[in-house]
PDB file of C-alpha atoms in Angstrom:
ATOM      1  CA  UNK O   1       2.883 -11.697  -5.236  1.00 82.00           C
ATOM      2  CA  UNK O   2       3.378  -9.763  -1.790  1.00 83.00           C
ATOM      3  CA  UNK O   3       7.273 -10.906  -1.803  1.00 89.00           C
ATOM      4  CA  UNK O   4       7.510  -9.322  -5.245  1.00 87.00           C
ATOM      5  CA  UNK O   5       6.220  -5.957  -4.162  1.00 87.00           C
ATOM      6  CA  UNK O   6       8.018  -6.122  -1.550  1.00 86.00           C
ATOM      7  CA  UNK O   7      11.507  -6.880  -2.926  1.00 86.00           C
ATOM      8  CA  UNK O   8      10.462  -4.021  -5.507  1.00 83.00           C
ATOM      9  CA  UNK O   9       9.732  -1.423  -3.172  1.00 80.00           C
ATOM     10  CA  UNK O  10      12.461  -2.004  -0.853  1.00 79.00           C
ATOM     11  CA  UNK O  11      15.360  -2.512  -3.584  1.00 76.00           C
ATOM     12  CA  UNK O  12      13.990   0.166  -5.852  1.00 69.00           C
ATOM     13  CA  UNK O  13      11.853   2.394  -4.588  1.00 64.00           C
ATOM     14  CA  UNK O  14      12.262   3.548  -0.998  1.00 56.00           C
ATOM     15  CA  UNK O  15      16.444   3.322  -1.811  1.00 52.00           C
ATOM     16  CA  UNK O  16      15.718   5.580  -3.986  1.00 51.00           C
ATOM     17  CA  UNK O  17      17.445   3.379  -7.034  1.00 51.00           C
ATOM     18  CA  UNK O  18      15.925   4.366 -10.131  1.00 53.00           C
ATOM     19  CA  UNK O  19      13.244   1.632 -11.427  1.00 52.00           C
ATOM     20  CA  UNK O  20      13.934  -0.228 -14.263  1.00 47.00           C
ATOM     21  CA  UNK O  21      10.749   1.573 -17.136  1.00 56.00           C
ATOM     22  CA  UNK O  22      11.012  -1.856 -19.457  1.00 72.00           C
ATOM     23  CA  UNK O  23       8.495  -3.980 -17.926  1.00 78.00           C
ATOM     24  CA  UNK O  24      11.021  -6.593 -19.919  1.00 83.00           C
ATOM     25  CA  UNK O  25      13.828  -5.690 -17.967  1.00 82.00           C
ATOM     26  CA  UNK O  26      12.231  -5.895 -14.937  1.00 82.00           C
ATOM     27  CA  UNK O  27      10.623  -9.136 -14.669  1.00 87.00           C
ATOM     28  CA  UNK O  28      14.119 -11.000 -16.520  1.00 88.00           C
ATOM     29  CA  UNK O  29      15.817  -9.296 -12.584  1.00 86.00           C
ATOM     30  CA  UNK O  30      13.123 -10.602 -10.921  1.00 90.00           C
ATOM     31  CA  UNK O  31      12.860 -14.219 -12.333  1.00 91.00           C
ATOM     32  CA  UNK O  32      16.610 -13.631 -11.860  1.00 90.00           C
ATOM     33  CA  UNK O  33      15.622 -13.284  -8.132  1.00 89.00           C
ATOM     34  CA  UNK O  34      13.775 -16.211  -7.873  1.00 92.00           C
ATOM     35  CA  UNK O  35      10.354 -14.865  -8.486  1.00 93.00           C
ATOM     36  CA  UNK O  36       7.952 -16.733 -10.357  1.00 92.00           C
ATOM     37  CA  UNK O  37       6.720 -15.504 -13.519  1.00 91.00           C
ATOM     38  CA  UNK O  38       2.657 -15.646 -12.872  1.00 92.00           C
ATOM     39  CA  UNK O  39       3.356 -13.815  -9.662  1.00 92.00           C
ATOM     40  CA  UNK O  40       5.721 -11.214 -11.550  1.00 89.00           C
ATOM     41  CA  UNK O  41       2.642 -10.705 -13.804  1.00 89.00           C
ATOM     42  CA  UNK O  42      -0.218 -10.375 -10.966  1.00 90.00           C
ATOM     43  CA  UNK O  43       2.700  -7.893  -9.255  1.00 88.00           C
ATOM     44  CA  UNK O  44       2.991  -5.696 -11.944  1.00 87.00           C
ATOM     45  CA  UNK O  45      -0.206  -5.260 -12.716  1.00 89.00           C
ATOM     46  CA  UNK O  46      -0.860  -4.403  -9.574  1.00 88.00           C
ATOM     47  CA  UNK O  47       1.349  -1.465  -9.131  1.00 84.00           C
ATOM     48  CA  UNK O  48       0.041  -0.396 -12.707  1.00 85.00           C
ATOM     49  CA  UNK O  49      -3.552  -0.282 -11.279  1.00 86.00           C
ATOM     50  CA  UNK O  50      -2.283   1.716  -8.128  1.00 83.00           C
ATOM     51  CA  UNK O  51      -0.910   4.214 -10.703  1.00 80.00           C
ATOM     52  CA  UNK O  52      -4.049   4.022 -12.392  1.00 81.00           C
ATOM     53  CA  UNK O  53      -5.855   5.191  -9.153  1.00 76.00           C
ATOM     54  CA  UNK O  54      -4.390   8.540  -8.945  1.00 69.00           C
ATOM     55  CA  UNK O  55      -6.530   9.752 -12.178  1.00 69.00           C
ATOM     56  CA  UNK O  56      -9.698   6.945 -11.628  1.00 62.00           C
ATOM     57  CA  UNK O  57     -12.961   8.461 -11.688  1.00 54.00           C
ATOM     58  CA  UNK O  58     -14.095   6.145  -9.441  1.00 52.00           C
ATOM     59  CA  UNK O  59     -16.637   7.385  -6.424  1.00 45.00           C
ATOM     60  CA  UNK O  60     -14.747   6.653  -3.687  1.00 49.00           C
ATOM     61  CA  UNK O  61     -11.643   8.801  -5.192  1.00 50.00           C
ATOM     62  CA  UNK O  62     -13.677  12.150  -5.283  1.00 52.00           C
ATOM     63  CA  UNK O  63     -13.859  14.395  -2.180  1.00 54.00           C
ATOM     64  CA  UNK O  64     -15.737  12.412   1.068  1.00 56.00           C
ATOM     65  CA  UNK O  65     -16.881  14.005   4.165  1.00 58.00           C
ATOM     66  CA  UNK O  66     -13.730  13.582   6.758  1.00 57.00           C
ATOM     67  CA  UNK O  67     -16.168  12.615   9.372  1.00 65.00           C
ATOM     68  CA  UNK O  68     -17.787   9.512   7.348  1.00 69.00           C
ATOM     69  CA  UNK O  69     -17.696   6.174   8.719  1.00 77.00           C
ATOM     70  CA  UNK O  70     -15.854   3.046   6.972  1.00 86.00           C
ATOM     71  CA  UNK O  71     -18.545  -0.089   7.182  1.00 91.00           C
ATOM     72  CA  UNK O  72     -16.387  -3.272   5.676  1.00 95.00           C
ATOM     73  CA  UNK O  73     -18.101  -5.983   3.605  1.00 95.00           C
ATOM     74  CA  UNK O  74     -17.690  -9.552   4.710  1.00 96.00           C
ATOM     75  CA  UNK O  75     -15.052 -10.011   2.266  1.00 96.00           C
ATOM     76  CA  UNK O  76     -13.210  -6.744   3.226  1.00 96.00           C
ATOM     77  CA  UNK O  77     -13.503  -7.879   7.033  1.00 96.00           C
ATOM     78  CA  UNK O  78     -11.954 -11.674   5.916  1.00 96.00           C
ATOM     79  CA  UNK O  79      -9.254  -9.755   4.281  1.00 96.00           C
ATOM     80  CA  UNK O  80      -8.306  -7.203   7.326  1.00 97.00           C
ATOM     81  CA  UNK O  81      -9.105  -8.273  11.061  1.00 96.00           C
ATOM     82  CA  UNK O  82      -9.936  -6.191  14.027  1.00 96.00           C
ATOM     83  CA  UNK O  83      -6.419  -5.569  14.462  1.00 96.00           C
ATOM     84  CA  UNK O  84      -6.078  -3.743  10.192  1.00 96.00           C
ATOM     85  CA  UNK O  85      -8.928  -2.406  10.480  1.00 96.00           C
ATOM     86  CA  UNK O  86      -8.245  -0.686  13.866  1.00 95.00           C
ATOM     87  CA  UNK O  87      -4.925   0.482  12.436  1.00 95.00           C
ATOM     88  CA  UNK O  88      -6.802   2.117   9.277  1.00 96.00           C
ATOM     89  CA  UNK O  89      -9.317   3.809  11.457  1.00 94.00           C
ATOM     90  CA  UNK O  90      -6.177   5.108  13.564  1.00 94.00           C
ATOM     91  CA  UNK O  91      -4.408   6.592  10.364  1.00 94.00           C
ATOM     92  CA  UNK O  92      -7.488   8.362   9.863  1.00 92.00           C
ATOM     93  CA  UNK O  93      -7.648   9.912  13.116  1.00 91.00           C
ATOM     94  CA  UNK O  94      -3.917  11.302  12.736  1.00 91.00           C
ATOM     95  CA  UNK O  95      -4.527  12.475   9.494  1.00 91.00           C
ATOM     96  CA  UNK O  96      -1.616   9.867   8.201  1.00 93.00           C
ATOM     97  CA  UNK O  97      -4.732   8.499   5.546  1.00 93.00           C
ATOM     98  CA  UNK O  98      -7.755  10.537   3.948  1.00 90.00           C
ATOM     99  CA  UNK O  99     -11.262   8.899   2.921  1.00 90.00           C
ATOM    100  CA  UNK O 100      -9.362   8.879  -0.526  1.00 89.00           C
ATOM    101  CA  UNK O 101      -6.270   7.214   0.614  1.00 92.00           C
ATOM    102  CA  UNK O 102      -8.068   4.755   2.737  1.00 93.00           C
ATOM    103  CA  UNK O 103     -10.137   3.709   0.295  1.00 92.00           C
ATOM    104  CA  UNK O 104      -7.084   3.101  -2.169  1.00 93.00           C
ATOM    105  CA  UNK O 105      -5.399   0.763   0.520  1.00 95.00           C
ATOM    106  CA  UNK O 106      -8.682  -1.335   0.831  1.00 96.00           C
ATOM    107  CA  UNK O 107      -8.442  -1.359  -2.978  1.00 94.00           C
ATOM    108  CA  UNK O 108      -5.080  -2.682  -3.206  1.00 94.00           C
ATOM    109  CA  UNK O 109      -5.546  -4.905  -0.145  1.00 96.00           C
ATOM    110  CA  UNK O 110      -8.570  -6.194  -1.813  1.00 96.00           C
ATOM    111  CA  UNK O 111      -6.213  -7.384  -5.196  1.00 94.00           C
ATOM    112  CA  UNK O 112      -4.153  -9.465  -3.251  1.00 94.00           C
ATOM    113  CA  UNK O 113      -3.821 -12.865  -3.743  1.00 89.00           C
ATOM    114  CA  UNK O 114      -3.318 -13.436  -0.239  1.00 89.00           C
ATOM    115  CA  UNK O 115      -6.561 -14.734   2.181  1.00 91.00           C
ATOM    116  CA  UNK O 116      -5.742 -12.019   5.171  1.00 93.00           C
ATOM    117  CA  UNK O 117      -3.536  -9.733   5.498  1.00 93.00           C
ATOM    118  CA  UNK O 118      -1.508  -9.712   8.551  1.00 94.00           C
ATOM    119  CA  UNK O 119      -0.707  -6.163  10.478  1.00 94.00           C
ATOM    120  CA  UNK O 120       3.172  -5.571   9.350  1.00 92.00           C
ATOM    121  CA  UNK O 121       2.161  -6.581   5.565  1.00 94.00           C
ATOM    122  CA  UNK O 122      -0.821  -4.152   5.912  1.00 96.00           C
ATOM    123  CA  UNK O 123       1.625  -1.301   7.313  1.00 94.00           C
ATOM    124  CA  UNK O 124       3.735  -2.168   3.904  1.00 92.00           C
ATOM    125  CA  UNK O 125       0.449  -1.492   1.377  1.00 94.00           C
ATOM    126  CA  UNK O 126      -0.254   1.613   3.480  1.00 94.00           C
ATOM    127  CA  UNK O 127       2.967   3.357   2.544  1.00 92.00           C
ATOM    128  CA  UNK O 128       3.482   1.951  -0.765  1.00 90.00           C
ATOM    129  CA  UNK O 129       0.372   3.900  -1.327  1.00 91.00           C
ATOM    130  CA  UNK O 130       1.024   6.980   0.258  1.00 91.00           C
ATOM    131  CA  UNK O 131       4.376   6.985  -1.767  1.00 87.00           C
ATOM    132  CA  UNK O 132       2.502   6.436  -5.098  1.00 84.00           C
ATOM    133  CA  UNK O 133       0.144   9.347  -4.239  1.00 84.00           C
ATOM    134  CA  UNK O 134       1.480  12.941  -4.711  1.00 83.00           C
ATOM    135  CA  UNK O 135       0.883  15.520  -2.670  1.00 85.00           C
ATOM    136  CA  UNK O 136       0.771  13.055   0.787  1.00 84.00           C
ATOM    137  CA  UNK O 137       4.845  13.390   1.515  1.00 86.00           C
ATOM    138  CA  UNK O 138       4.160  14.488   4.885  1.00 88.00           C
ATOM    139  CA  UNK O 139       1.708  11.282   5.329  1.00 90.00           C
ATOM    140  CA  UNK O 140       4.244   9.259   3.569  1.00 86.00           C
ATOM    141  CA  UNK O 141       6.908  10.192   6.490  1.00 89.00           C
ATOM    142  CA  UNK O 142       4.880   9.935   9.407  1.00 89.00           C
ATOM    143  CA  UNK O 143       4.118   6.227   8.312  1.00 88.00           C
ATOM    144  CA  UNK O 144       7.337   5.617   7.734  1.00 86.00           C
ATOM    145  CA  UNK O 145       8.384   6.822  11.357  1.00 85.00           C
ATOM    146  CA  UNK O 146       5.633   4.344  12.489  1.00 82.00           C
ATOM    147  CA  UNK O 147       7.118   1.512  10.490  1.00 80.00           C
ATOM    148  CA  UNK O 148      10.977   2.279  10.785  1.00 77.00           C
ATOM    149  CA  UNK O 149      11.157   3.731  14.510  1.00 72.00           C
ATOM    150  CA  UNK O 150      11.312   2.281  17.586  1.00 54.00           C
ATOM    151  CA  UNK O 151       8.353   2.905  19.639  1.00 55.00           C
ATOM    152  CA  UNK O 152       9.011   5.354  22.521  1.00 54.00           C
ATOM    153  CA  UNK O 153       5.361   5.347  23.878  1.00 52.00           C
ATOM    154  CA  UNK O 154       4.252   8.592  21.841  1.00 54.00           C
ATOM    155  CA  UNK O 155       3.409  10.201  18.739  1.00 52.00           C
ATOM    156  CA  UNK O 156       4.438  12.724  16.963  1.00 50.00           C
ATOM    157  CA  UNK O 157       3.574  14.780  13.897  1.00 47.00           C
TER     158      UNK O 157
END
């Protein structure tokens, strides 16, 4: 299922090619690709619940003191090692993630059909979020300099 977001984000949305809107459509191109069609499924309902984030109710979506403190269940910690969660905690620090967005990553993370979630593949859920959310372009950016840009041995904002 991670391949299929993948391929979809990198083919249609950060090059800026229009999506396909018929769900149809888009899962004939991506059995076309060689994606299997239980995967296509779990992948597009996936995005469709990250859409479905932005106007959730749900408590961890309303505003959160900036200075709280993320404590991961054991199933959360399985998912994302030291090495994720010391990334997420970073993002937070820079101001790349909110509690909100945070919490939306560990959401989506959580959905995968994958056991753990390796750094890079992390990095990839991180600004597929970001992208999805309006109103964090700036965020957006910055993680895509993080992703996309050599390391030079600083940061910048």
């Amino acid at each position: 299922m991670f391949d299929i977001l993948m391929y979809l984000f990198e083919n249609y949305v950060h090059s800026e090619i229009e999506l396909l809107v018929d769900e149809d459509e888009l899962t004939k191109e991506l059995t076309r690709a060689g994606f299997h069609q239980v995967d296509i499924i779990k992948a597009l309902a996936w995005l469709e619940h990250l859409a479905d984030l932005q106007e959730s109710e749900q408590p961890y979506l309303c505003n959160h003191a900036q200075q709280s403190f993320r404590i991961y269940t054991k199933q959360e910690m399985a998912k994302l090692d030291v090495q994720c969660r010391g990334f997420l905690l970073f993002l937070e620090q820079i101001q790349v993630l909110s509690v909100e967005t945070r919490e939306m990553v560990i959401d989506r993370v959580m959905e995968l059909d994958e056991p753990a979630l390796v750094l890079e593949d992390l990095k990839w859920v991180i600004l597929m979020v970001l992208f999805n959310v309006p109103g964090n372009e700036s965020a957006y950016e910055q993680m895509e300099d993080l992703i996309f840009e050599q390391p030079d041995g600083r940061l910048h904002s």
